[in-house]
mmCIF file of C-alpha atoms in Angstrom:
data_model
loop_
_atom_site.group_PDB
_atom_site.id
_atom_site.type_symbol
_atom_site.label_atom_id
_atom_site.label_comp_id
_atom_site.label_asym_id
_atom_site.label_seq_id
_atom_site.Cartn_x
_atom_site.Cartn_y
_atom_site.Cartn_z
ATOM 1 C CA MET A 1 23.813 40.642 -55.455
ATOM 2 C CA ILE A 2 23.397 39.887 -52.044
ATOM 3 C CA TYR A 3 22.342 36.521 -50.130
ATOM 4 C CA GLY A 4 22.455 35.731 -46.360
ATOM 5 C CA ARG A 5 26.493 36.847 -46.231
ATOM 6 C CA LYS A 6 27.818 36.036 -49.405
ATOM 7 C CA GLU A 7 28.028 38.024 -52.105
ATOM 8 C CA VAL A 8 26.387 37.026 -55.572
ATOM 9 C CA THR A 9 28.066 38.374 -58.748
ATOM 10 C CA ILE A 10 28.169 37.872 -62.613
ATOM 11 C CA ILE A 11 28.953 40.222 -65.390
ATOM 12 C CA ASN A 12 26.007 41.898 -66.207
ATOM 13 C CA PRO A 13 27.061 46.078 -66.150
ATOM 14 C CA ILE A 14 23.573 47.070 -66.788
ATOM 15 C CA PHE A 15 21.352 44.096 -64.591
ATOM 16 C CA ASN A 16 24.387 45.071 -61.991
ATOM 17 C CA ASN A 17 23.601 48.662 -61.665
ATOM 18 C CA LEU A 18 20.421 48.389 -60.681
ATOM 19 C CA LYS A 19 18.922 48.417 -57.349
ATOM 20 C CA SER A 20 19.337 45.126 -55.666
ATOM 21 C CA GLU A 21 15.740 45.028 -54.660
ATOM 22 C CA LYS A 22 14.954 45.184 -58.251
ATOM 23 C CA GLN A 23 16.977 42.844 -59.233
ATOM 24 C CA GLU A 24 15.774 40.677 -57.082
ATOM 25 C CA LEU A 25 12.171 41.046 -58.496
ATOM 26 C CA ILE A 26 13.491 40.106 -62.272
ATOM 27 C CA ILE A 27 15.385 36.990 -60.993
ATOM 28 C CA ASN A 28 12.267 35.312 -58.608
ATOM 29 C CA ALA A 29 10.093 36.497 -61.691
ATOM 30 C CA ALA A 30 11.923 34.567 -64.151
ATOM 31 C CA ILE A 31 12.541 31.544 -62.247
ATOM 32 C CA LYS A 32 9.326 31.194 -61.206
ATOM 33 C CA GLU A 33 8.418 30.765 -64.429
ATOM 34 C CA PHE A 34 11.028 29.219 -66.072
ATOM 35 C CA VAL A 35 10.431 26.519 -63.059
ATOM 36 C CA LYS A 36 6.419 26.596 -63.946
ATOM 37 C CA ARG A 37 6.782 26.271 -67.562
ATOM 38 C CA GLY A 38 10.262 25.615 -68.902
ATOM 39 C CA PHE A 39 12.871 26.697 -70.928
ATOM 40 C CA GLU A 40 10.748 26.094 -74.472
ATOM 41 C CA LYS A 41 7.746 27.002 -72.942
ATOM 42 C CA ALA A 42 8.467 30.385 -70.336
ATOM 43 C CA SER A 43 7.293 33.602 -71.419
ATOM 44 C CA THR A 44 9.073 37.237 -71.115
ATOM 45 C CA ASN A 45 5.531 38.185 -71.576
ATOM 46 C CA GLU A 46 4.490 36.634 -68.187
ATOM 47 C CA ILE A 47 8.519 37.613 -66.793
ATOM 48 C CA VAL A 48 7.517 41.076 -67.285
ATOM 49 C CA LYS A 49 4.273 41.391 -65.627
ATOM 50 C CA GLU A 50 5.633 39.438 -62.123
ATOM 51 C CA ALA A 51 8.514 41.419 -62.147
ATOM 52 C CA ARG A 52 6.776 44.671 -62.939
ATOM 53 C CA ILE A 53 9.067 46.142 -66.079
ATOM 54 C CA SER A 54 8.782 46.443 -69.671
ATOM 55 C CA LYS A 55 10.027 44.050 -72.006
ATOM 56 C CA GLY A 56 12.157 46.494 -73.503
ATOM 57 C CA SER A 57 14.056 47.091 -70.196
ATOM 58 C CA LEU A 58 14.345 43.328 -69.658
ATOM 59 C CA PHE A 59 15.649 43.261 -72.813
ATOM 60 C CA ASN A 60 17.903 46.453 -72.357
ATOM 61 C CA TYR A 61 19.267 43.937 -69.175
ATOM 62 C CA PHE A 62 19.620 40.480 -71.176
ATOM 63 C CA HIS A 63 19.317 40.255 -75.476
ATOM 64 C CA ASN A 64 17.333 37.088 -75.496
ATOM 65 C CA LYS A 65 15.357 35.106 -72.746
ATOM 66 C CA LYS A 66 18.302 31.993 -73.400
ATOM 67 C CA ASP A 67 20.857 35.033 -72.109
ATOM 68 C CA LEU A 68 18.864 35.512 -69.466
ATOM 69 C CA TYR A 69 18.470 31.293 -68.827
ATOM 70 C CA ILE A 70 22.153 31.543 -68.970
ATOM 71 C CA TYR A 71 22.387 34.105 -66.398
ATOM 72 C CA LEU A 72 20.429 32.672 -64.226
ATOM 73 C CA ILE A 73 21.832 29.181 -63.898
ATOM 74 C CA GLU A 74 25.205 31.029 -63.251
ATOM 75 C CA TYR A 75 23.249 32.769 -60.609
ATOM 76 C CA GLY A 76 21.823 29.424 -59.009
ATOM 77 C CA VAL A 77 25.125 27.092 -59.848
ATOM 78 C CA GLN A 78 27.125 30.466 -57.543
ATOM 79 C CA VAL A 79 24.404 30.725 -54.564
ATOM 80 C CA ILE A 80 24.831 26.954 -54.429
ATOM 81 C CA GLU A 81 28.916 27.127 -54.667
ATOM 82 C CA ASN A 82 28.404 29.616 -51.640
ATOM 83 C CA LEU A 83 26.342 27.587 -49.983
ATOM 84 C CA TYR A 84 28.405 25.002 -50.133
ATOM 85 C CA GLU A 85 31.388 27.380 -48.744
ATOM 86 C CA GLN A 86 29.572 27.527 -45.639
ATOM 87 C CA ILE A 87 29.594 23.888 -45.110
ATOM 88 C CA ASP A 88 32.265 23.121 -41.125
ATOM 89 C CA LEU A 89 34.389 20.487 -42.339
ATOM 90 C CA ASN A 90 35.110 20.316 -39.070
ATOM 91 C CA GLU A 91 31.525 19.560 -38.168
ATOM 92 C CA THR A 92 32.276 15.404 -38.062
ATOM 93 C CA ASP A 93 28.407 14.181 -37.137
ATOM 94 C CA LEU A 94 26.116 13.754 -40.241
ATOM 95 C CA PHE A 95 23.570 14.998 -38.289
ATOM 96 C CA LYS A 96 24.731 18.287 -37.014
ATOM 97 C CA ARG A 97 26.387 18.909 -40.553
ATOM 98 C CA ILE A 98 22.879 18.675 -42.305
ATOM 99 C CA GLU A 99 21.494 20.385 -39.556
ATOM 100 C CA ASN A 100 23.612 23.092 -40.585
ATOM 101 C CA ILE A 101 23.255 22.638 -43.993
ATOM 102 C CA GLY A 102 19.322 23.113 -43.937
ATOM 103 C CA LEU A 103 19.226 26.188 -41.841
ATOM 104 C CA GLN A 104 21.904 27.763 -44.550
ATOM 105 C CA LYS A 105 19.363 26.633 -47.140
ATOM 106 C CA LEU A 106 16.034 28.572 -45.434
ATOM 107 C CA HIS A 107 17.987 31.881 -45.320
ATOM 108 C CA ILE A 108 18.291 31.085 -49.063
ATOM 109 C CA HIS A 109 14.825 30.508 -49.868
ATOM 110 C CA LYS A 110 13.891 33.608 -47.916
ATOM 111 C CA LYS A 111 15.580 35.627 -50.307
ATOM 112 C CA PHE A 112 14.334 33.512 -53.450
ATOM 113 C CA PRO A 113 12.145 31.115 -53.310
ATOM 114 C CA HIS A 114 12.770 29.510 -56.207
ATOM 115 C CA VAL A 115 16.113 29.179 -56.613
ATOM 116 C CA PHE A 116 16.395 25.205 -55.613
ATOM 117 C CA ASP A 117 13.355 24.432 -57.585
ATOM 118 C CA PHE A 118 14.707 26.385 -60.568
ATOM 119 C CA LEU A 119 18.170 23.945 -60.583
ATOM 120 C CA ALA A 120 16.291 20.644 -59.853
ATOM 121 C CA ALA A 121 14.368 21.770 -63.110
ATOM 122 C CA ALA A 122 16.931 22.415 -65.222
ATOM 123 C CA ILE A 123 18.767 19.030 -64.797
ATOM 124 C CA GLN A 124 15.421 17.783 -66.267
ATOM 125 C CA GLU A 125 15.167 20.199 -69.018
ATOM 126 C CA GLU A 126 15.021 18.678 -72.832
ATOM 127 C CA SER A 127 15.756 21.452 -75.016
ATOM 128 C CA ALA A 128 18.767 21.089 -77.164
ATOM 129 C CA GLU A 129 19.192 24.954 -76.821
ATOM 130 C CA VAL A 130 20.196 25.029 -72.889
ATOM 131 C CA LYS A 131 20.943 21.423 -72.606
ATOM 132 C CA ASP A 132 24.587 20.817 -73.177
ATOM 133 C CA MET A 133 24.709 23.862 -71.201
ATOM 134 C CA ILE A 134 22.834 22.658 -68.252
ATOM 135 C CA LYS A 135 25.118 19.337 -68.072
ATOM 136 C CA LYS A 136 27.948 21.640 -68.390
ATOM 137 C CA LYS A 137 27.539 24.164 -65.316
ATOM 138 C CA VAL A 138 25.013 22.663 -63.018
ATOM 139 C CA ASP A 139 26.368 18.409 -62.339
ATOM 140 C CA PRO A 140 29.284 19.175 -61.718
ATOM 141 C CA VAL A 141 27.957 21.330 -58.327
ATOM 142 C CA TYR A 142 25.391 18.785 -57.416
ATOM 143 C CA ASP A 143 28.554 16.209 -57.875
ATOM 144 C CA ARG A 144 30.809 18.405 -55.414
ATOM 145 C CA GLY A 145 27.906 18.577 -53.095
ATOM 146 C CA THR A 146 27.338 15.431 -52.250
ATOM 147 C CA GLU A 147 31.393 14.648 -51.760
ATOM 148 C CA LEU A 148 31.258 17.389 -49.872
ATOM 149 C CA ILE A 149 28.430 16.926 -46.949
ATOM 150 C CA TYR A 150 29.950 13.526 -46.532
ATOM 151 C CA LYS A 151 33.463 14.885 -46.234
ATOM 152 C CA HIS A 152 35.265 14.302 -42.831
ATOM 153 C CA ILE A 153 31.548 12.425 -41.437
ATOM 154 C CA ASP A 154 33.243 10.285 -38.612
ATOM 155 C CA PHE A 155 31.094 7.337 -39.490
ATOM 156 C CA SER A 156 32.552 5.198 -36.481
ATOM 157 C CA LYS A 157 29.281 6.320 -34.652
ATOM 158 C CA PHE A 158 26.926 4.548 -36.285
ATOM 159 C CA ARG A 159 26.145 0.949 -34.624
ATOM 160 C CA GLU A 160 27.979 -2.222 -35.704
ATOM 161 C CA GLY A 161 25.611 -3.769 -38.262
ATOM 162 C CA ILE A 162 23.765 -0.777 -39.428
ATOM 163 C CA ASP A 163 23.962 -0.405 -43.165
ATOM 164 C CA ILE A 164 25.005 2.791 -43.404
ATOM 165 C CA GLU A 165 24.245 3.509 -47.000
ATOM 166 C CA LYS A 166 20.400 2.944 -46.271
ATOM 167 C CA ALA A 167 20.722 4.676 -42.990
ATOM 168 C CA ILE A 168 22.023 7.899 -45.130
ATOM 169 C CA GLU A 169 19.110 7.482 -47.487
ATOM 170 C CA ILE A 170 16.635 7.070 -44.760
ATOM 171 C CA LEU A 171 18.113 10.394 -43.251
ATOM 172 C CA ASN A 172 18.112 11.666 -46.587
ATOM 173 C CA TRP A 173 14.311 11.119 -47.610
ATOM 174 C CA THR A 174 13.507 12.623 -43.676
ATOM 175 C CA MET A 175 15.346 15.429 -44.174
ATOM 176 C CA PHE A 176 13.719 15.934 -47.707
ATOM 177 C CA GLY A 177 10.059 15.424 -46.299
ATOM 178 C CA PHE A 178 11.200 17.874 -43.325
ATOM 179 C CA GLY A 179 12.616 20.762 -45.662
ATOM 180 C CA GLU A 180 9.705 20.064 -47.749
ATOM 181 C CA LYS A 181 7.346 20.755 -45.221
ATOM 182 C CA GLY A 182 9.767 24.299 -43.710
ATOM 183 C CA LEU A 183 9.635 25.695 -46.985
ATOM 184 C CA GLN A 184 6.040 25.784 -47.126
ATOM 185 C CA GLN A 185 6.179 27.092 -43.423
ATOM 186 C CA ILE A 186 8.745 29.493 -44.014
ATOM 187 C CA ASN A 187 6.571 32.252 -45.976
ATOM 188 C CA THR A 188 4.325 32.631 -42.873
ATOM 189 C CA PHE A 189 7.296 34.265 -40.957
ATOM 190 C CA GLU A 190 8.612 37.504 -41.331
ATOM 191 C CA ASP A 191 11.384 37.086 -38.690
ATOM 192 C CA ILE A 192 13.897 34.438 -40.296
ATOM 193 C CA HIS A 193 15.854 33.926 -37.035
ATOM 194 C CA GLU A 194 12.607 33.107 -35.046
ATOM 195 C CA PHE A 195 11.149 30.845 -37.738
ATOM 196 C CA GLY A 196 15.064 28.938 -37.664
ATOM 197 C CA GLU A 197 14.418 28.748 -34.057
ATOM 198 C CA LYS A 198 11.447 26.544 -35.016
ATOM 199 C CA TYR A 199 12.629 24.794 -37.193
ATOM 200 C CA LEU A 200 16.101 23.585 -35.447
ATOM 201 C CA GLU A 201 13.618 22.980 -32.488
ATOM 202 C CA GLU A 202 11.286 20.668 -34.131
ATOM 203 C CA TRP A 203 14.295 18.924 -36.296
ATOM 204 C CA LYS A 204 15.977 18.114 -32.764
ATOM 205 C CA GLY A 205 13.101 16.090 -32.343
ATOM 206 C CA TYR A 206 13.608 14.054 -35.447
ATOM 207 C CA THR A 207 17.036 13.149 -35.158
ATOM 208 C CA GLU A 208 17.157 12.223 -32.224
ATOM 209 C CA LEU A 209 14.959 9.118 -33.116
ATOM 210 C CA LEU A 210 17.115 8.379 -35.826
ATOM 211 C CA LYS A 211 19.906 8.841 -33.832
ATOM 212 C CA TYR A 212 18.623 6.195 -31.777
ATOM 213 C CA SER A 213 18.149 3.794 -33.958
ATOM 214 C CA PHE A 214 21.399 4.682 -35.863
ATOM 215 C CA TYR A 215 23.927 5.280 -33.070
ATOM 216 C CA LYS A 216 26.112 3.403 -30.688
#
C-alpha cells in the first residue's frame, strides 16, 4: 500500500495481494465506518456495502471486525510514522516546519481522507476489547510527534518577553483551523499540486501576521 512517496506495508498476505485501488477502497470504507460509529457499533455490513465487496471477501482478508480494526490502527500508525520521516529537522524556523507538515498531511488526506480522524477517534475509544491495544500503539506515536515537531527549533527568533508556550498554542490553533478549512476544500481539486500552491499562498498570509506579532 502506497501513500505519497512512502510505502506502507503490514503483514497480511491475502489483503496485500489485492490491487492497491481495491485496498484503498476497503481501508477508506472501514475507517469511515469506525470513525462514524466507534468500534462496538461499527457495522461490517456498511463497510462491505461502501467498499463494494462481499462480506465473505472481507472476512477472507480479515478474520473478524477486531482483526480489521487492529490492521487499521497499525496502518494509521505507519502513515503517521512515515509523515514524521518527512520532517526536515534542518529547518529550524517553526512556521516553515509546520507549513511543511501541513502540506504532507494534505497529500495523505487526498488519498485516505479519514485516517487522521480515525486515529483521533481511536484515542477516545472506550471499548475494552481494543482500548489497551490503542493505548499501546497510538499514544507513543503522538508523544513522539510532539517531540519531533519542535526539535531543533530556533526559539531565539521570538521577541523578548513573548510567552513562547502561549505563542505556540496560538499557532497550533491557527494551523488546526486553517488545516480543517483546507481539508474541506481539497476534494474540490483534481490536482493536489494546484491545491497545494493555493493552500501555501493563503497560509503565508497568516504566518506573516503571526510572525509580525511574535518574531523580532
